[in-house]
PDB file of C-alpha atoms in Angstrom:
ATOM      1  CA  MET A  18     -14.642 204.389  19.606  1.00  0.00           C
ATOM      2  CA  LYS A  19     -14.067 206.540  22.726  1.00  0.00           C
ATOM      3  CA  GLN A  20     -10.780 208.435  22.613  1.00  0.00           C
ATOM      4  CA  THR A  21      -9.488 210.864  25.262  1.00  0.00           C
ATOM      5  CA  ALA A  22      -5.798 211.185  24.314  1.00  0.00           C
ATOM      6  CA  GLY A  23      -6.231 214.655  22.834  1.00  0.00           C
ATOM      7  CA  HIS A  24      -8.137 216.013  25.809  1.00  0.00           C
ATOM      8  CA  ASP A  25      -5.711 214.372  28.238  1.00  0.00           C
ATOM      9  CA  ALA A  26      -2.589 215.770  26.560  1.00  0.00           C
ATOM     10  CA  LEU A  27      -3.772 219.022  24.984  1.00  0.00           C
ATOM     11  CA  GLY A  28      -7.142 219.817  26.464  1.00  0.00           C
ATOM     12  CA  GLU A  29      -6.008 223.013  28.181  1.00  0.00           C
ATOM     13  CA  PHE A  30      -3.396 224.070  25.617  1.00  0.00           C
ATOM     14  CA  ALA A  31      -5.320 223.301  22.410  1.00  0.00           C
ATOM     15  CA  PRO A  32      -8.932 222.374  23.216  1.00  0.00           C
ATOM     16  CA  GLU A  33     -10.100 222.654  19.599  1.00  0.00           C
ATOM     17  CA  PHE A  34      -7.387 220.275  18.356  1.00  0.00           C
ATOM     18  CA  ALA A  35      -8.275 217.891  21.199  1.00  0.00           C
ATOM     19  CA  HIS A  36     -11.930 218.071  20.149  1.00  0.00           C
ATOM     20  CA  LEU A  37     -11.110 217.374  16.498  1.00  0.00           C
ATOM     21  CA  ASN A  38      -8.833 214.455  17.409  1.00  0.00           C
ATOM     22  CA  ASP A  39     -11.016 212.783  20.031  1.00  0.00           C
ATOM     23  CA  ASP A  40     -14.573 213.673  19.092  1.00  0.00           C
ATOM     24  CA  VAL A  41     -14.436 214.076  15.315  1.00  0.00           C
ATOM     25  CA  LEU A  42     -11.663 211.770  14.057  1.00  0.00           C
ATOM     26  CA  PHE A  43     -12.172 208.937  16.548  1.00  0.00           C
ATOM     27  CA  GLY A  44     -15.707 209.715  17.685  1.00  0.00           C
ATOM     28  CA  GLU A  45     -17.276 210.242  14.249  1.00  0.00           C
ATOM     29  CA  VAL A  46     -15.025 209.155  11.373  1.00  0.00           C
ATOM     30  CA  TRP A  47     -13.875 205.872  12.927  1.00  0.00           C
ATOM     31  CA  SER A  48     -17.462 205.118  13.957  1.00  0.00           C
ATOM     32  CA  ARG A  49     -18.772 204.999  10.390  1.00  0.00           C
ATOM     33  CA  GLU A  50     -18.520 201.217  10.256  1.00  0.00           C
ATOM     34  CA  ASP A  51     -21.422 200.983   7.804  1.00  0.00           C
ATOM     35  CA  LYS A  52     -19.185 202.736   5.259  1.00  0.00           C
ATOM     36  CA  LEU A  53     -15.860 201.029   6.041  1.00  0.00           C
ATOM     37  CA  SER A  54     -15.094 198.371   8.644  1.00  0.00           C
ATOM     38  CA  LEU A  55     -12.798 199.042  11.584  1.00  0.00           C
ATOM     39  CA  LYS A  56     -10.417 196.393  10.265  1.00  0.00           C
ATOM     40  CA  LEU A  57     -10.030 198.145   6.909  1.00  0.00           C
ATOM     41  CA  ARG A  58      -9.706 201.551   8.609  1.00  0.00           C
ATOM     42  CA  SER A  59      -6.860 200.139  10.708  1.00  0.00           C
ATOM     43  CA  ILE A  60      -5.105 198.757   7.630  1.00  0.00           C
ATOM     44  CA  ALA A  61      -5.488 202.081   5.800  1.00  0.00           C
ATOM     45  CA  THR A  62      -4.220 204.066   8.786  1.00  0.00           C
ATOM     46  CA  ILE A  63      -1.162 201.858   9.311  1.00  0.00           C
ATOM     47  CA  SER A  64      -0.342 202.053   5.595  1.00  0.00           C
ATOM     48  CA  ALA A  65      -0.529 205.864   5.693  1.00  0.00           C
ATOM     49  CA  LEU A  66       1.634 206.153   8.817  1.00  0.00           C
ATOM     50  CA  ILE A  67       4.347 203.862   7.489  1.00  0.00           C
ATOM     51  CA  GLY A  68       4.247 205.610   4.127  1.00  0.00           C
ATOM     52  CA  LYS A  69       4.962 208.904   5.894  1.00  0.00           C
ATOM     53  CA  GLY A  70       7.761 207.358   7.942  1.00  0.00           C
ATOM     54  CA  ILE A  71       5.864 207.602  11.237  1.00  0.00           C
ATOM     55  CA  THR A  72       7.033 204.541  13.159  1.00  0.00           C
ATOM     56  CA  ASP A  73       6.879 205.689  16.788  1.00  0.00           C
ATOM     57  CA  ASN A  74       4.014 205.917  19.308  1.00  0.00           C
ATOM     58  CA  PRO A  75       1.166 206.630  16.852  1.00  0.00           C
ATOM     59  CA  LEU A  76       2.066 203.538  14.849  1.00  0.00           C
ATOM     60  CA  HIS A  77       2.293 201.400  17.988  1.00  0.00           C
ATOM     61  CA  TYR A  78      -1.180 202.571  19.025  1.00  0.00           C
ATOM     62  CA  HIS A  79      -2.681 201.791  15.626  1.00  0.00           C
ATOM     63  CA  LEU A  80      -0.963 198.389  15.444  1.00  0.00           C
ATOM     64  CA  ALA A  81      -2.590 197.497  18.758  1.00  0.00           C
ATOM     65  CA  THR A  82      -5.905 198.845  17.503  1.00  0.00           C
ATOM     66  CA  ALA A  83      -5.579 196.792  14.308  1.00  0.00           C
ATOM     67  CA  ARG A  84      -5.031 193.637  16.355  1.00  0.00           C
ATOM     68  CA  LYS A  85      -8.128 194.458  18.375  1.00  0.00           C
ATOM     69  CA  ASN A  86     -10.067 195.100  15.149  1.00  0.00           C
ATOM     70  CA  GLY A  87      -9.324 191.628  13.809  1.00  0.00           C
ATOM     71  CA  VAL A  88      -6.097 192.016  11.815  1.00  0.00           C
ATOM     72  CA  THR A  89      -4.322 188.723  12.488  1.00  0.00           C
ATOM     73  CA  LYS A  90      -0.584 188.282  12.970  1.00  0.00           C
ATOM     74  CA  GLN A  91      -0.357 186.596   9.571  1.00  0.00           C
ATOM     75  CA  GLU A  92      -2.241 189.431   7.882  1.00  0.00           C
ATOM     76  CA  MET A  93      -0.106 192.076   9.602  1.00  0.00           C
ATOM     77  CA  ALA A  94       3.138 190.364   8.547  1.00  0.00           C
ATOM     78  CA  GLU A  95       1.892 190.201   4.963  1.00  0.00           C
ATOM     79  CA  LEU A  96       0.726 193.831   5.054  1.00  0.00           C
ATOM     80  CA  LEU A  97       4.107 195.100   6.295  1.00  0.00           C
ATOM     81  CA  THR A  98       5.946 192.973   3.733  1.00  0.00           C
ATOM     82  CA  HIS A  99       3.784 194.455   0.989  1.00  0.00           C
ATOM     83  CA  LEU A 100       4.296 198.000   2.285  1.00  0.00           C
ATOM     84  CA  ALA A 101       8.081 197.549   2.330  1.00  0.00           C
ATOM     85  CA  PHE A 102       8.100 197.719  -1.468  1.00  0.00           C
ATOM     86  CA  TYR A 103       6.087 200.949  -1.539  1.00  0.00           C
ATOM     87  CA  ALA A 104       6.938 202.777   1.702  1.00  0.00           C
ATOM     88  CA  GLY A 105      10.615 201.825   2.057  1.00  0.00           C
ATOM     89  CA  TRP A 106      12.551 198.958   3.588  1.00  0.00           C
ATOM     90  CA  PRO A 107      13.743 200.894   6.696  1.00  0.00           C
ATOM     91  CA  ASN A 108      10.158 201.958   7.483  1.00  0.00           C
ATOM     92  CA  ALA A 109       8.988 198.358   7.224  1.00  0.00           C
ATOM     93  CA  TRP A 110      11.797 197.152   9.510  1.00  0.00           C
ATOM     94  CA  ALA A 111      10.829 199.733  12.124  1.00  0.00           C
ATOM     95  CA  ALA A 112       7.173 198.744  11.844  1.00  0.00           C
ATOM     96  CA  PHE A 113       7.991 195.029  12.147  1.00  0.00           C
ATOM     97  CA  ASN A 114       9.830 195.664  15.422  1.00  0.00           C
ATOM     98  CA  GLN A 115       6.729 197.293  16.890  1.00  0.00           C
ATOM     99  CA  ALA A 116       4.354 194.728  15.415  1.00  0.00           C
ATOM    100  CA  LYS A 117       6.327 191.913  17.077  1.00  0.00           C
ATOM    101  CA  GLU A 118       5.718 193.559  20.455  1.00  0.00           C
ATOM    102  CA  VAL A 119       2.021 194.102  19.790  1.00  0.00           C
ATOM    103  CA  TYR A 120       1.474 190.518  18.600  1.00  0.00           C
ATOM    104  CA  ALA A 121       3.787 188.896  21.163  1.00  0.00           C
ATOM    105  CA  GLU A 122       0.934 187.210  23.019  1.00  0.00           C
ATOM    106  CA  ASP A 123      -0.352 185.705  19.776  1.00  0.00           C
ATOM    107  CA  LEU A 124       3.028 184.054  19.271  1.00  0.00           C
ATOM    108  CA  LYS A 125       2.791 182.443  22.732  1.00  0.00           C
ATOM    109  CA  ASP A 126      -0.817 181.299  22.706  1.00  0.00           C
ATOM    110  CA  PRO A 127      -3.143 182.491  19.922  1.00  0.00           C
ATOM    111  CA  ALA A 128      -6.234 181.276  21.754  1.00  0.00           C
ATOM    112  CA  SER A 129      -5.535 183.443  24.812  1.00  0.00           C
ATOM    113  CA  VAL A 130      -6.219 186.720  22.988  1.00  0.00           C
ATOM    114  CA  HIS A 131      -9.462 185.791  21.263  1.00  0.00           C
ATOM    115  CA  GLY A 132     -13.077 185.337  22.256  1.00  0.00           C
ATOM    116  CA  GLY A 133     -13.927 188.992  22.800  1.00  0.00           C
ATOM    117  CA  MET A 134     -15.110 190.365  26.134  1.00  0.00           C
ATOM    118  CA  PHE A 135     -16.843 187.101  27.030  1.00  0.00           C
ATOM    119  CA  GLY A 136     -13.722 184.923  26.884  1.00  0.00           C
ATOM    120  CA  ILE A 137     -12.750 181.996  24.718  1.00  0.00           C
ATOM    121  CA  GLY A 138     -13.682 179.222  27.148  1.00  0.00           C
ATOM    122  CA  GLN A 139     -12.530 175.672  26.545  1.00  0.00           C
ATOM    123  CA  PRO A 140     -11.925 173.566  23.421  1.00  0.00           C
ATOM    124  CA  ASN A 141     -15.314 172.508  22.081  1.00  0.00           C
ATOM    125  CA  ASP A 142     -14.406 168.828  22.137  1.00  0.00           C
ATOM    126  CA  ALA A 143     -17.942 167.520  22.692  1.00  0.00           C
ATOM    127  CA  TYR A 144     -18.989 168.888  19.286  1.00  0.00           C
ATOM    128  CA  ALA A 145     -15.661 168.537  17.466  1.00  0.00           C
ATOM    129  CA  GLN A 146     -17.127 165.950  15.082  1.00  0.00           C
ATOM    130  CA  TYR A 147     -19.461 168.631  13.710  1.00  0.00           C
ATOM    131  CA  PHE A 148     -16.735 171.223  13.027  1.00  0.00           C
ATOM    132  CA  ILE A 149     -13.905 171.633  10.541  1.00  0.00           C
ATOM    133  CA  GLY A 150     -11.024 173.148  12.517  1.00  0.00           C
ATOM    134  CA  GLN A 151     -10.784 174.041  16.194  1.00  0.00           C
ATOM    135  CA  SER A 152     -13.639 175.763  17.999  1.00  0.00           C
ATOM    136  CA  TYR A 153     -14.017 176.876  21.612  1.00  0.00           C
ATOM    137  CA  LEU A 154     -17.076 177.106  23.859  1.00  0.00           C
ATOM    138  CA  ASN A 155     -17.766 179.335  26.851  1.00  0.00           C
ATOM    139  CA  VAL A 156     -21.209 178.633  28.314  1.00  0.00           C
ATOM    140  CA  LEU A 157     -22.484 181.869  29.878  1.00  0.00           C
ATOM    141  CA  SER A 158     -25.928 180.837  31.127  1.00  0.00           C
ATOM    142  CA  LYS A 159     -26.504 178.680  34.190  1.00  0.00           C
ATOM    143  CA  PRO A 160     -28.135 175.240  34.184  1.00  0.00           C
ATOM    144  CA  GLY A 161     -31.884 175.644  34.275  1.00  0.00           C
ATOM    145  CA  ASP A 162     -31.888 179.170  32.842  1.00  0.00           C
ATOM    146  CA  PRO A 163     -34.799 179.672  30.411  1.00  0.00           C
ATOM    147  CA  LEU A 164     -32.418 180.993  27.727  1.00  0.00           C
ATOM    148  CA  ALA A 165     -29.215 179.103  26.900  1.00  0.00           C
ATOM    149  CA  ILE A 166     -26.384 181.489  25.987  1.00  0.00           C
ATOM    150  CA  SER A 167     -22.865 180.526  24.903  1.00  0.00           C
ATOM    151  CA  ASN A 168     -19.882 182.308  23.388  1.00  0.00           C
ATOM    152  CA  VAL A 169     -18.548 180.260  20.486  1.00  0.00           C
ATOM    153  CA  THR A 170     -15.092 181.018  19.057  1.00  0.00           C
ATOM    154  CA  PHE A 171     -13.701 179.705  15.762  1.00  0.00           C
ATOM    155  CA  GLU A 172     -10.042 179.686  14.770  1.00  0.00           C
ATOM    156  CA  PRO A 173      -9.298 180.979  11.231  1.00  0.00           C
ATOM    157  CA  GLY A 174     -10.912 178.689   8.673  1.00  0.00           C
ATOM    158  CA  CYS A 175     -13.039 176.872  11.248  1.00  0.00           C
ATOM    159  CA  ARG A 176     -16.749 176.394  10.585  1.00  0.00           C
ATOM    160  CA  ASN A 177     -19.499 174.085  11.723  1.00  0.00           C
ATOM    161  CA  ASN A 178     -21.350 171.614   9.512  1.00  0.00           C
ATOM    162  CA  TRP A 179     -24.618 172.410   7.881  1.00  0.00           C
ATOM    163  CA  HIS A 180     -27.283 171.922  10.539  1.00  0.00           C
ATOM    164  CA  ILE A 181     -30.912 172.593  11.418  1.00  0.00           C
ATOM    165  CA  HIS A 182     -32.457 173.721  14.707  1.00  0.00           C
ATOM    166  CA  ARG A 183     -35.607 171.611  14.728  1.00  0.00           C
ATOM    167  CA  ALA A 184     -38.731 172.706  16.616  1.00  0.00           C
ATOM    168  CA  ALA A 185     -42.458 172.011  16.460  1.00  0.00           C
ATOM    169  CA  SER A 186     -43.069 175.603  17.561  1.00  0.00           C
ATOM    170  CA  GLY A 187     -40.795 178.461  18.572  1.00  0.00           C
ATOM    171  CA  GLY A 188     -37.148 177.484  18.583  1.00  0.00           C
ATOM    172  CA  GLY A 189     -34.346 178.687  16.362  1.00  0.00           C
ATOM    173  CA  GLN A 190     -31.248 180.617  17.325  1.00  0.00           C
ATOM    174  CA  VAL A 191     -29.905 184.189  17.480  1.00  0.00           C
ATOM    175  CA  LEU A 192     -26.224 184.989  16.871  1.00  0.00           C
ATOM    176  CA  ILE A 193     -24.605 188.232  18.035  1.00  0.00           C
ATOM    177  CA  CYS A 194     -21.120 188.698  16.615  1.00  0.00           C
ATOM    178  CA  VAL A 195     -18.600 189.955  19.187  1.00  0.00           C
ATOM    179  CA  ASP A 196     -15.072 189.509  17.795  1.00  0.00           C
ATOM    180  CA  GLY A 197     -13.252 188.970  14.503  1.00  0.00           C
ATOM    181  CA  GLU A 198     -14.944 188.256  11.178  1.00  0.00           C
ATOM    182  CA  GLY A 199     -16.988 185.300   9.989  1.00  0.00           C
ATOM    183  CA  TRP A 200     -19.640 183.907   7.673  1.00  0.00           C
ATOM    184  CA  TYR A 201     -23.277 182.838   7.954  1.00  0.00           C
ATOM    185  CA  GLN A 202     -25.138 181.046   5.177  1.00  0.00           C
ATOM    186  CA  GLU A 203     -28.594 179.556   4.741  1.00  0.00           C
ATOM    187  CA  ALA A 204     -29.137 176.817   2.165  1.00  0.00           C
ATOM    188  CA  GLY A 205     -29.890 178.285  -1.254  1.00  0.00           C
ATOM    189  CA  LYS A 206     -28.739 181.792  -0.295  1.00  0.00           C
ATOM    190  CA  PRO A 207     -25.407 183.651  -0.574  1.00  0.00           C
ATOM    191  CA  ALA A 208     -23.090 183.663   2.447  1.00  0.00           C
ATOM    192  CA  GLN A 209     -23.287 186.776   4.647  1.00  0.00           C
ATOM    193  CA  SER A 210     -20.123 188.453   5.917  1.00  0.00           C
ATOM    194  CA  LEU A 211     -20.180 189.026   9.684  1.00  0.00           C
ATOM    195  CA  LYS A 212     -18.360 191.485  11.944  1.00  0.00           C
ATOM    196  CA  PRO A 213     -18.781 192.583  15.581  1.00  0.00           C
ATOM    197  CA  GLY A 214     -22.225 194.029  16.212  1.00  0.00           C
ATOM    198  CA  ASP A 215     -23.995 192.045  13.491  1.00  0.00           C
ATOM    199  CA  VAL A 216     -27.066 190.080  14.583  1.00  0.00           C
ATOM    200  CA  ILE A 217     -28.335 186.967  12.802  1.00  0.00           C
ATOM    201  CA  GLU A 218     -31.810 185.546  13.511  1.00  0.00           C
ATOM    202  CA  ILE A 219     -32.008 181.892  12.473  1.00  0.00           C
ATOM    203  CA  PRO A 220     -35.551 180.528  12.203  1.00  0.00           C
ATOM    204  CA  ALA A 221     -36.287 176.993  13.308  1.00  0.00           C
ATOM    205  CA  ASN A 222     -36.110 174.269  10.647  1.00  0.00           C
ATOM    206  CA  VAL A 223     -33.762 176.251   8.350  1.00  0.00           C
ATOM    207  CA  LYS A 224     -30.577 174.589   7.087  1.00  0.00           C
ATOM    208  CA  HIS A 225     -27.500 176.776   7.659  1.00  0.00           C
ATOM    209  CA  TRP A 226     -23.882 176.993   8.819  1.00  0.00           C
ATOM    210  CA  HIS A 227     -21.604 179.637  10.362  1.00  0.00           C
ATOM    211  CA  GLY A 228     -17.925 180.046  11.151  1.00  0.00           C
ATOM    212  CA  ALA A 229     -14.756 182.095  10.779  1.00  0.00           C
ATOM    213  CA  LYS A 230     -13.260 183.596   7.660  1.00  0.00           C
ATOM    214  CA  LYS A 231     -10.076 182.014   6.304  1.00  0.00           C
ATOM    215  CA  ASN A 232      -7.724 184.564   7.879  1.00  0.00           C
ATOM    216  CA  SER A 233      -9.603 185.709  10.964  1.00  0.00           C
ATOM    217  CA  TRP A 234     -10.632 184.397  14.343  1.00  0.00           C
ATOM    218  CA  PHE A 235     -14.355 184.806  14.962  1.00  0.00           C
ATOM    219  CA  SER A 236     -16.598 184.769  18.031  1.00  0.00           C
ATOM    220  CA  HIS A 237     -20.351 185.049  18.418  1.00  0.00           C
ATOM    221  CA  LEU A 238     -22.863 184.710  21.205  1.00  0.00           C
ATOM    222  CA  ALA A 239     -25.404 181.978  20.484  1.00  0.00           C
ATOM    223  CA  PHE A 240     -28.875 182.298  22.036  1.00  0.00           C
ATOM    224  CA  GLU A 241     -31.013 179.163  21.879  1.00  0.00           C
ATOM    225  CA  ILE A 242     -34.644 180.275  21.507  1.00  0.00           C
ATOM    226  CA  PRO A 243     -37.074 178.222  23.639  1.00  0.00           C
ATOM    227  CA  GLY A 244     -39.623 176.102  21.808  1.00  0.00           C
ATOM    228  CA  THR A 245     -41.372 172.756  21.823  1.00  0.00           C
ATOM    229  CA  LYS A 246     -39.767 169.517  20.642  1.00  0.00           C
ATOM    230  CA  THR A 247     -36.440 171.264  19.976  1.00  0.00           C
ATOM    231  CA  SER A 248     -33.336 169.438  18.745  1.00  0.00           C
ATOM    232  CA  ASN A 249     -30.270 169.975  16.570  1.00  0.00           C
ATOM    233  CA  GLU A 250     -29.895 167.976  13.370  1.00  0.00           C
ATOM    234  CA  TRP A 251     -26.270 167.909  12.209  1.00  0.00           C
ATOM    235  CA  LEU A 252     -25.685 167.394   8.506  1.00  0.00           C
ATOM    236  CA  GLU A 253     -22.792 167.318   6.007  1.00  0.00           C
ATOM    237  CA  PRO A 254     -19.639 169.470   6.289  1.00  0.00           C
ATOM    238  CA  VAL A 255     -19.383 172.712   4.339  1.00  0.00           C
ATOM    239  CA  ASP A 256     -17.716 171.967   0.998  1.00  0.00           C
ATOM    240  CA  ASP A 257     -14.029 172.965   1.040  1.00  0.00           C
ATOM    241  CA  GLU A 258     -14.130 174.348  -2.494  1.00  0.00           C
ATOM    242  CA  ALA A 259     -17.234 176.462  -1.884  1.00  0.00           C
ATOM    243  CA  TYR A 260     -15.809 177.785   1.393  1.00  0.00           C
ATOM    244  CA  GLY A 261     -12.479 178.562  -0.268  1.00  0.00           C
ATOM    245  CA  LYS A 262     -14.218 180.809  -2.824  1.00  0.00           C
ATOM    246  CA  LEU A 263     -15.725 183.049  -0.132  1.00  0.00           C
ATOM    247  CA  ASP A 264     -13.993 186.398   0.063  1.00  0.00           C
TER     248      ASP A 264
END
């Protein structure tokens, strides 16, 4: 996370404070995603600010950052409701007013703010029969390119059916997660939690599924690996009960 607010505002007056704010807090602490995800860091930061009665510009910044880090409108509303009982009703009211501004676009058109830097694309109607919930597809490669690349976006709770990328040789698929949080699971193995930056290599002829978590939009790039006699075999939907137990 690149932050310059401290240097911009206080670089000449308090260079050491600017360094600690921009380079240490945001440059080092926030970057330790292997220890704590950006989404959870945003939730913790917002909780601390509201608890201290800070409901002005810093809170607005961190609300916007939380939205970017995958905290949905529904999750934010529930978080602020929960905090009202611990941090005070007036603080929660003030936070709600700012959260409404930050999440205003989500209220108009949730799909318009998701998909990550590659864009959400269009409703994935051609493959809708193989998905539970609404998915979107943005094809990034050009016809005839040796490597097919698409950005696939899942609304909360959406996932594709179990399926297999068949190939006589080569083949398979690579997923690079770019926005939100999701799941990937191979048959006979536990589901893997996914967040931006995670990479999944799916061998050919392995049964699997992937999709969004219950309360988060999710987007990943899908790279189709070239091979011989390649095809997709679509199978049964992911069991609702099994999916509902994932946390």
